[in-house]
Amino acid sequence: MIKCKTCNLPETYETIEFNKKGGCNICHSNINLKKKINWNKRFKELIKIINLYKDKYEYDCIVPFSGGKDSTFQLYTIIKKLNLKPLVVRFNHGFLRPKTIENTNRTLKKLGADIIDFTPNWNIVKLLMSESFKRKTDFCWHCHTGIYSYPIRMAIKLNVPLIIWGEPLAEMSAYYKYDEIEEEDEEKFNKVRNLGISSSDMKGMLTASGYKFDARDLLPYEFPDYSEYKKNKIKSINLGNYIKWDYNKNVNLIKKELGWQSDELEGVPDIANPFSSKIECYMQGTRDYIKYLKRGYSRISQNMASELRNKNISMEKARKLIQSEGKVPPSLKIFLKFTNLKEKEFNNIVKESTVYPHKFKPSKVKAKKTSDFDQWYKE
Ligand SMILES: [Zn+2]
């Protein structure tokens, strides 16, 4: 496979394109365009936006929150640096790991903030996982949609129109260029978040598959009506468009200031997860494994791409770490139970969506269980 000479991401990576010199469009955006941004000016723009909302509503803003590194940094910045009174809203996808729950409790106590923690009906989550896996080999439709639509629905319901999200998508993909200001609005939701499946599409698919459910069960995953969004003057911004995002720096800050703790990640040696990405969800190992089967790269490649762009590691060392990608994660068995699939059926579904020129080849090597494996909910 063709790989970027700077970040080593392969041609099967979503949105990647290569230039004549062998570099990629994501590197160009993340390195060159990011460098040119006047961050002082951007920060002033942020303050201008904030001043339109501060002290005018029950809360100054909503902070969508998982308890991972980015949303913890967001919340810290919003309370300690921007002096806002936020309402924390968590769409709990149902797979939070014990360390993330501990981190969240500690963070909320140390920072002092109100939280609404919403967990949707587990039986519906399972249906959604099965359906989106079979349709798109991505079982996270419930999470991709819920974590964006639910906080925006709450912003409308509670009349707290400013919502502050974390890093822009340009940090890791080329859906947007880094110098563009992204908004988490309906356009972005339909373009990159919902896998091209709206909640009414999903209702039709579930019905066609013979599942029984109440139409209201899908509301948490539904982007609010555009007229409501407009009428309530919702402003849904990414902090990373106004404050320069640096994973390592942000993680070091929350560790020091909040006692936030890192965790193991299935299939990824600690050394290959330097900025503690994706440690919140215990289905992450299976998600990464599917990506590996389809596209020939996985979480380690993505982490290394970021480290290579920031010159934190040599290409040689990065490639060595990447060699350990693709082992079968212990969480796969749990996933197969949730979705009522045999491993062979799982492999057949994934094989169908292999991205050329990668060749589908399931591994025989098993990844190590993480120490919290026994605490994960299983059926
Ligand atoms: Zn690149």
CSV table of C-alpha atoms and ligand atoms in Angstrom, one decimal:
chain,number,residue,atom,x,y,z
A,1,MET,CA,0.0,0.0,0.0
A,2,ILE,CA,1.1,3.6,-0.6
A,3,LYS,CA,1.9,5.4,2.6
A,4,CYS,CA,2.5,9.0,3.5
A,5,LYS,CA,6.2,9.8,3.8
A,6,THR,CA,5.5,12.0,6.8
A,7,CYS,CA,2.7,10.3,8.9
A,8,ASN,CA,2.9,6.8,7.4
A,9,LEU,CA,-0.9,6.6,7.0
A,10,PRO,CA,-1.9,4.2,4.1
A,11,GLU,CA,-4.0,4.9,1.0
A,12,THR,CA,-7.0,3.1,2.7
A,13,TYR,CA,-7.3,5.9,5.3
A,14,GLU,CA,-10.5,7.8,5.0
A,15,THR,CA,-10.2,11.1,3.1
A,16,ILE,CA,-6.5,10.7,2.4
A,17,GLU,CA,-4.9,11.9,-0.9
A,18,PHE,CA,-1.3,12.1,-1.8
A,19,ASN,CA,0.7,14.8,-3.5
A,20,LYS,CA,3.5,14.3,-6.0
A,21,LYS,CA,6.1,14.5,-3.3
A,22,GLY,CA,4.6,11.6,-1.4
A,23,GLY,CA,3.0,13.6,1.4
A,24,CYS,CA,-0.7,13.6,2.3
A,25,ASN,CA,-3.5,16.1,2.5
A,26,ILE,CA,-4.1,15.5,6.2
A,27,CYS,CA,-0.4,16.3,7.0
A,28,HIS,CA,-0.6,19.4,4.8
A,29,SER,CA,-3.6,20.6,6.7
A,30,ASN,CA,-2.4,19.5,10.2
A,31,ILE,CA,1.1,20.8,9.8
A,32,ASN,CA,1.2,23.7,7.3
A,33,LEU,CA,-2.3,25.2,7.6
A,34,LYS,CA,-2.3,24.8,11.4
A,35,LYS,CA,1.0,26.6,11.7
A,36,LYS,CA,-0.3,29.6,9.8
A,37,ILE,CA,-3.3,30.2,12.1
A,38,ASN,CA,-3.0,33.3,14.3
A,39,TRP,CA,-4.1,31.7,17.6
A,40,ASN,CA,-4.2,35.0,19.5
A,41,LYS,CA,-6.7,36.3,17.0
A,42,ARG,CA,-8.7,33.0,17.2
A,43,PHE,CA,-8.7,33.2,21.0
A,44,LYS,CA,-10.1,36.8,20.8
A,45,GLU,CA,-12.8,35.5,18.4
A,46,LEU,CA,-13.7,32.8,21.0
A,47,ILE,CA,-14.1,35.4,23.7
A,48,LYS,CA,-16.3,37.4,21.4
A,49,ILE,CA,-18.6,34.4,20.9
A,50,ILE,CA,-18.6,33.6,24.6
A,51,ASN,CA,-19.6,37.1,25.6
A,52,LEU,CA,-22.7,36.8,23.5
A,53,TYR,CA,-23.9,34.0,25.8
A,54,LYS,CA,-22.2,34.5,29.2
A,55,ASP,CA,-24.5,35.2,32.2
A,56,LYS,CA,-27.7,35.2,30.0
A,57,TYR,CA,-29.0,31.7,30.6
A,58,GLU,CA,-29.2,29.1,33.3
A,59,TYR,CA,-25.7,27.9,32.2
A,60,ASP,CA,-23.2,29.7,30.0
A,61,CYS,CA,-22.7,26.7,27.8
A,62,ILE,CA,-23.1,22.9,27.5
A,63,VAL,CA,-20.0,20.8,27.5
A,64,PRO,CA,-20.5,17.4,25.8
A,65,PHE,CA,-18.4,15.0,27.9
A,66,SER,CA,-17.1,11.4,27.8
A,67,GLY,CA,-14.4,11.6,30.5
A,68,GLY,CA,-11.7,10.9,28.0
A,69,LYS,CA,-8.6,13.2,27.5
A,70,ASP,CA,-10.2,15.7,25.1
A,71,SER,CA,-13.5,16.4,26.9
A,72,THR,CA,-11.7,16.5,30.3
A,73,PHE,CA,-9.3,19.1,28.8
A,74,GLN,CA,-12.3,21.0,27.4
A,75,LEU,CA,-14.0,21.1,30.7
A,76,TYR,CA,-10.9,22.2,32.5
A,77,THR,CA,-10.3,25.0,30.0
A,78,ILE,CA,-13.9,26.2,30.1
A,79,ILE,CA,-14.0,26.4,33.9
A,80,LYS,CA,-10.5,27.4,34.8
A,81,LYS,CA,-9.4,29.5,31.8
A,82,LEU,CA,-12.6,30.9,30.4
A,83,ASN,CA,-14.4,31.2,33.8
A,84,LEU,CA,-17.7,29.9,32.5
A,85,LYS,CA,-20.5,28.0,34.3
A,86,PRO,CA,-21.1,25.0,32.1
A,87,LEU,CA,-23.6,22.2,32.2
A,88,VAL,CA,-21.8,18.9,31.5
A,89,VAL,CA,-23.9,16.6,29.3
A,90,ARG,CA,-22.8,13.0,28.9
A,91,PHE,CA,-24.3,10.6,26.4
A,92,ASN,CA,-23.3,7.4,28.1
A,93,HIS,CA,-23.0,4.8,25.3
A,94,GLY,CA,-23.0,2.0,27.8
A,95,PHE,CA,-19.4,0.8,27.5
A,96,LEU,CA,-17.6,3.1,29.9
A,97,ARG,CA,-14.6,1.5,31.5
A,98,PRO,CA,-14.0,1.6,35.3
A,99,LYS,CA,-11.0,4.0,35.0
A,100,THR,CA,-13.1,6.5,33.0
A,101,ILE,CA,-15.8,6.4,35.6
A,102,GLU,CA,-13.2,7.1,38.3
A,103,ASN,CA,-11.6,9.9,36.2
A,104,THR,CA,-15.0,11.5,35.7
A,105,ASN,CA,-16.0,11.5,39.3
A,106,ARG,CA,-12.7,13.0,40.3
A,107,THR,CA,-12.8,15.6,37.5
A,108,LEU,CA,-16.3,16.8,38.4
A,109,LYS,CA,-15.4,17.0,42.1
A,110,LYS,CA,-12.2,18.9,41.5
A,111,LEU,CA,-13.7,21.3,39.0
A,112,GLY,CA,-17.2,21.6,40.4
A,113,ALA,CA,-19.8,21.3,37.7
A,114,ASP,CA,-23.4,20.0,37.2
A,115,ILE,CA,-23.8,17.0,35.0
A,116,ILE,CA,-26.6,15.3,33.2
A,117,ASP,CA,-25.6,11.7,32.5
A,118,PHE,CA,-27.9,10.0,30.0
A,119,THR,CA,-27.8,6.3,29.2
A,120,PRO,CA,-30.1,5.1,26.5
A,121,ASN,CA,-32.1,1.8,26.5
A,122,TRP,CA,-29.6,-1.0,26.3
A,123,ASN,CA,-31.9,-3.3,24.3
A,124,ILE,CA,-32.2,-0.6,21.6
A,125,VAL,CA,-28.4,0.0,21.7
A,126,LYS,CA,-28.0,-3.7,20.9
A,127,LEU,CA,-30.4,-3.5,17.9
A,128,LEU,CA,-28.6,-0.4,16.6
A,129,MET,CA,-25.2,-2.1,16.9
A,130,SER,CA,-26.3,-5.2,15.0
A,131,GLU,CA,-28.0,-3.2,12.2
A,132,SER,CA,-25.2,-0.6,11.7
A,133,PHE,CA,-22.6,-3.4,11.8
A,134,LYS,CA,-24.4,-5.4,9.1
A,135,ARG,CA,-25.0,-2.3,7.0
A,136,LYS,CA,-21.8,-0.4,7.4
A,137,THR,CA,-19.4,-2.7,9.3
A,138,ASP,CA,-19.4,0.1,11.9
A,139,PHE,CA,-21.4,-0.9,15.0
A,140,CYS,CA,-21.1,2.5,16.6
A,141,TRP,CA,-23.9,4.4,14.9
A,142,HIS,CA,-25.7,4.7,18.2
A,143,CYS,CA,-22.6,6.4,19.6
A,144,HIS,CA,-21.6,8.5,16.6
A,145,THR,CA,-25.1,10.0,16.5
A,146,GLY,CA,-26.0,10.0,20.2
A,147,ILE,CA,-23.0,11.9,21.4
A,148,TYR,CA,-23.7,14.7,18.9
A,149,SER,CA,-27.5,14.8,18.7
A,150,TYR,CA,-28.3,14.3,22.4
A,151,PRO,CA,-26.3,17.4,23.8
A,152,ILE,CA,-27.8,19.5,21.0
A,153,ARG,CA,-31.3,18.3,21.9
A,154,MET,CA,-30.6,19.2,25.5
A,155,ALA,CA,-29.3,22.7,24.5
A,156,ILE,CA,-32.7,23.3,22.9
A,157,LYS,CA,-34.8,21.8,25.7
A,158,LEU,CA,-33.0,23.6,28.5
A,159,ASN,CA,-32.4,26.8,26.6
A,160,VAL,CA,-28.6,26.8,26.8
A,161,PRO,CA,-27.7,27.7,23.3
A,162,LEU,CA,-23.9,27.6,23.3
A,163,ILE,CA,-22.3,24.2,23.0
A,164,ILE,CA,-18.5,23.8,23.2
A,165,TRP,CA,-16.9,20.6,21.7
A,166,GLY,CA,-13.3,19.6,21.5
A,167,GLU,CA,-10.8,19.1,18.8
A,168,PRO,CA,-11.7,19.9,15.2
A,169,LEU,CA,-12.0,17.0,12.7
A,170,ALA,CA,-9.1,18.5,10.8
A,171,GLU,CA,-6.8,17.2,13.5
A,172,MET,CA,-7.0,13.6,12.1
A,173,SER,CA,-8.8,13.7,8.7
A,174,ALA,CA,-9.4,15.9,5.6
A,175,TYR,CA,-13.2,16.3,5.8
A,176,TYR,CA,-12.3,19.9,6.7
A,177,LYS,CA,-9.1,22.0,6.3
A,178,TYR,CA,-7.5,23.1,9.5
A,179,ASP,CA,-7.9,26.8,8.7
A,180,GLU,CA,-11.7,26.4,8.3
A,181,ILE,CA,-13.9,27.0,11.3
A,182,GLU,CA,-16.0,23.8,11.9
A,183,GLU,CA,-19.5,23.9,13.5
A,184,GLU,CA,-21.1,20.8,14.9
A,185,ASP,CA,-24.3,21.5,13.0
A,186,GLU,CA,-26.7,19.4,10.9
A,187,GLU,CA,-24.5,19.6,7.8
A,188,LYS,CA,-21.5,18.2,9.6
A,189,PHE,CA,-23.7,15.6,11.4
A,190,ASN,CA,-25.0,14.3,8.1
A,191,LYS,CA,-21.6,14.6,6.3
A,192,VAL,CA,-19.4,12.8,8.8
A,193,ARG,CA,-21.2,11.7,12.0
A,194,ASN,CA,-24.1,9.5,11.1
A,195,LEU,CA,-22.6,7.1,8.5
A,196,GLY,CA,-25.1,8.4,6.0
A,197,ILE,CA,-27.9,6.9,8.0
A,198,SER,CA,-30.5,9.3,9.5
A,199,SER,CA,-32.6,8.2,12.4
A,200,SER,CA,-35.6,7.8,10.1
A,201,ASP,CA,-33.5,5.6,7.8
A,202,MET,CA,-32.6,3.6,10.8
A,203,LYS,CA,-36.2,3.1,11.8
A,204,GLY,CA,-36.9,1.8,8.3
A,205,MET,CA,-33.9,-0.6,8.5
A,206,LEU,CA,-34.8,-1.9,11.9
A,207,THR,CA,-38.4,-2.5,10.7
A,208,ALA,CA,-37.2,-4.3,7.6
A,209,SER,CA,-35.0,-6.5,9.8
A,210,GLY,CA,-38.1,-7.5,11.8
A,211,TYR,CA,-37.1,-5.7,15.1
A,212,LYS,CA,-39.8,-4.4,17.4
A,213,PHE,CA,-39.3,-1.0,18.9
A,214,ASP,CA,-41.2,2.3,19.7
A,215,ALA,CA,-40.4,5.1,17.3
A,216,ARG,CA,-39.6,7.3,20.3
A,217,ASP,CA,-36.7,5.0,21.1
A,218,LEU,CA,-34.7,6.6,18.3
A,219,LEU,CA,-35.2,10.2,19.5
A,220,PRO,CA,-31.8,10.5,21.4
A,221,TYR,CA,-30.1,9.7,18.1
A,222,GLU,CA,-32.0,12.2,16.0
A,223,PHE,CA,-30.6,15.5,15.1
A,224,PRO,CA,-33.1,18.2,16.2
A,225,ASP,CA,-35.3,19.9,13.7
A,226,TYR,CA,-33.5,22.6,11.8
A,227,SER,CA,-36.2,25.2,12.6
A,228,GLU,CA,-35.7,24.5,16.4
A,229,TYR,CA,-32.0,24.7,16.0
A,230,LYS,CA,-32.3,28.1,14.3
A,231,LYS,CA,-35.1,29.5,16.5
A,232,ASN,CA,-33.0,28.7,19.6
A,233,LYS,CA,-29.9,30.3,18.2
A,234,ILE,CA,-27.8,27.3,18.8
A,235,LYS,CA,-24.1,27.9,18.4
A,236,SER,CA,-22.1,24.6,18.4
A,237,ILE,CA,-18.4,25.2,18.2
A,238,ASN,CA,-15.1,23.3,18.5
A,239,LEU,CA,-12.6,24.6,21.1
A,240,GLY,CA,-9.8,23.3,18.9
A,241,ASN,CA,-10.6,26.0,16.2
A,242,TYR,CA,-9.8,28.7,18.8
A,243,ILE,CA,-7.1,27.1,21.0
A,244,LYS,CA,-4.2,25.2,19.5
A,245,TRP,CA,-4.8,21.5,20.1
A,246,ASP,CA,-1.8,19.4,21.3
A,247,TYR,CA,-2.7,15.9,22.6
A,248,ASN,CA,0.4,15.4,24.6
A,249,LYS,CA,0.3,18.8,26.2
A,250,ASN,CA,-3.4,18.6,27.0
A,251,VAL,CA,-3.0,15.1,28.6
A,252,ASN,CA,0.0,16.3,30.7
A,253,LEU,CA,-2.1,19.2,31.9
A,254,ILE,CA,-5.1,17.2,33.1
A,255,LYS,CA,-2.9,14.6,34.7
A,256,LYS,CA,-1.1,17.3,36.7
A,257,GLU,CA,-4.1,19.5,37.5
A,258,LEU,CA,-6.9,16.9,37.9
A,259,GLY,CA,-5.1,13.7,38.7
A,260,TRP,CA,-6.6,12.2,35.5
A,261,GLN,CA,-5.2,8.7,34.9
A,262,SER,CA,-4.4,6.9,31.7
A,263,ASP,CA,-5.4,3.3,31.1
A,264,GLU,CA,-4.4,0.3,29.0
A,265,LEU,CA,-6.0,-0.1,25.5
A,266,GLU,CA,-6.8,-3.5,24.1
A,267,GLY,CA,-4.3,-4.5,21.3
A,268,VAL,CA,-2.2,-1.4,21.9
A,269,PRO,CA,1.0,-1.5,24.0
A,270,ASP,CA,1.2,1.5,26.4
A,271,ILE,CA,4.2,2.9,24.5
A,272,ALA,CA,2.1,3.0,21.4
A,273,ASN,CA,-0.6,5.0,23.1
A,274,PRO,CA,1.4,8.0,24.3
A,275,PHE,CA,-1.5,10.5,24.7
A,276,SER,CA,-4.1,8.0,26.1
A,277,SER,CA,-6.5,8.0,23.1
A,278,LYS,CA,-9.7,6.0,23.1
A,279,ILE,CA,-9.4,4.5,26.6
A,280,GLU,CA,-13.1,5.3,27.5
A,281,CYS,CA,-14.9,2.5,25.7
A,282,TYR,CA,-14.4,-1.2,26.2
A,283,MET,CA,-15.6,-1.9,22.6
A,284,GLN,CA,-12.7,0.1,21.2
A,285,GLY,CA,-10.4,-3.0,20.7
A,286,THR,CA,-13.1,-4.6,18.5
A,287,ARG,CA,-13.7,-1.3,16.7
A,288,ASP,CA,-10.0,-1.0,15.9
A,289,TYR,CA,-9.8,-4.6,14.9
A,290,ILE,CA,-12.6,-4.2,12.3
A,291,LYS,CA,-10.7,-1.2,10.9
A,292,TYR,CA,-7.6,-3.3,10.6
A,293,LEU,CA,-9.4,-6.1,8.8
A,294,LYS,CA,-11.0,-3.6,6.4
A,295,ARG,CA,-8.2,-1.2,5.8
A,296,GLY,CA,-5.0,-2.7,7.0
A,297,TYR,CA,-4.2,-0.2,9.7
A,298,SER,CA,-5.5,0.5,13.2
A,299,ARG,CA,-5.2,2.6,16.3
A,300,ILE,CA,-1.4,2.3,16.6
A,301,SER,CA,-1.0,3.7,13.0
A,302,GLN,CA,-3.3,6.6,13.9
A,303,ASN,CA,-1.5,7.4,17.1
A,304,MET,CA,1.9,7.2,15.3
A,305,ALA,CA,0.6,9.5,12.5
A,306,SER,CA,0.0,12.2,15.1
A,307,GLU,CA,3.4,11.6,16.8
A,308,LEU,CA,5.2,11.6,13.4
A,309,ARG,CA,3.6,14.9,12.4
A,310,ASN,CA,4.7,16.4,15.7
A,311,LYS,CA,8.2,14.9,15.3
A,312,ASN,CA,7.8,13.0,18.6
A,313,ILE,CA,9.1,9.7,17.2
A,314,SER,CA,11.2,8.5,14.3
A,315,MET,CA,9.7,6.7,11.3
A,316,GLU,CA,11.7,3.6,12.1
A,317,LYS,CA,10.4,3.4,15.7
A,318,ALA,CA,6.9,4.1,14.6
A,319,ARG,CA,6.9,1.4,12.0
A,320,LYS,CA,8.2,-1.1,14.5
A,321,LEU,CA,5.3,-0.4,16.9
A,322,ILE,CA,2.8,-0.6,14.0
A,323,GLN,CA,3.9,-4.2,13.3
A,324,SER,CA,2.0,-5.4,16.3
A,325,GLU,CA,-1.3,-4.2,14.9
A,326,GLY,CA,-4.2,-6.5,14.0
A,327,LYS,CA,-4.3,-9.1,16.9
A,328,VAL,CA,-7.8,-10.5,17.8
A,329,PRO,CA,-9.1,-8.5,20.8
A,330,PRO,CA,-10.7,-10.3,23.7
A,331,SER,CA,-13.6,-7.9,23.5
A,332,LEU,CA,-14.6,-9.5,20.2
A,333,LYS,CA,-16.3,-12.4,22.0
A,334,ILE,CA,-18.4,-9.9,24.0
A,335,PHE,CA,-19.4,-8.1,20.8
A,336,LEU,CA,-20.4,-11.3,19.1
A,337,LYS,CA,-22.7,-12.2,22.1
A,338,PHE,CA,-24.3,-8.7,22.0
A,339,THR,CA,-25.0,-9.0,18.3
A,340,ASN,CA,-25.8,-12.7,18.1
A,341,LEU,CA,-23.1,-13.5,15.5
A,342,LYS,CA,-20.6,-16.3,15.1
A,343,GLU,CA,-17.0,-15.3,14.4
A,344,LYS,CA,-17.3,-16.7,10.9
A,345,GLU,CA,-20.3,-14.6,10.2
A,346,PHE,CA,-18.5,-11.6,11.6
A,347,ASN,CA,-15.5,-12.2,9.3
A,348,ASN,CA,-17.8,-12.7,6.3
A,349,ILE,CA,-19.5,-9.3,6.9
A,350,VAL,CA,-16.2,-7.5,7.4
A,351,LYS,CA,-14.6,-9.2,4.4
A,352,GLU,CA,-17.3,-7.8,2.1
A,353,SER,CA,-16.3,-4.3,2.9
A,354,THR,CA,-12.5,-4.6,2.6
A,355,VAL,CA,-11.0,-1.5,1.1
A,356,TYR,CA,-8.8,-2.0,-2.0
A,357,PRO,CA,-5.8,-2.6,-2.2
A,358,HIS,CA,-5.8,-4.0,1.3
A,359,LYS,CA,-6.3,-7.7,1.4
A,360,PHE,CA,-8.6,-9.2,4.1
A,361,LYS,CA,-6.7,-11.5,6.5
A,362,PRO,CA,-8.0,-12.2,10.0
A,363,SER,CA,-5.2,-12.8,12.6
A,364,LYS,CA,-4.7,-15.9,14.6
A,365,VAL,CA,-2.8,-14.1,17.3
A,366,LYS,CA,-4.9,-12.9,20.3
A,367,ALA,CA,-4.3,-9.6,22.0
A,368,LYS,CA,-3.8,-9.5,25.8
A,369,LYS,CA,-6.8,-8.9,28.1
A,370,THR,CA,-6.6,-5.5,29.9
A,371,SER,CA,-6.8,-5.7,33.6
A,372,ASP,CA,-10.4,-4.4,33.8
A,373,PHE,CA,-11.7,-7.1,31.4
A,374,ASP,CA,-13.5,-9.0,34.1
A,375,GLN,CA,-15.5,-5.9,35.0
A,376,TRP,CA,-17.0,-5.3,31.6
A,377,TYR,CA,-20.7,-6.2,31.2
A,378,LYS,CA,-21.1,-9.4,29.2
A,379,GLU,CA,-24.2,-11.4,28.1
B,1,ZN,ZN,0.5,12.3,6.0
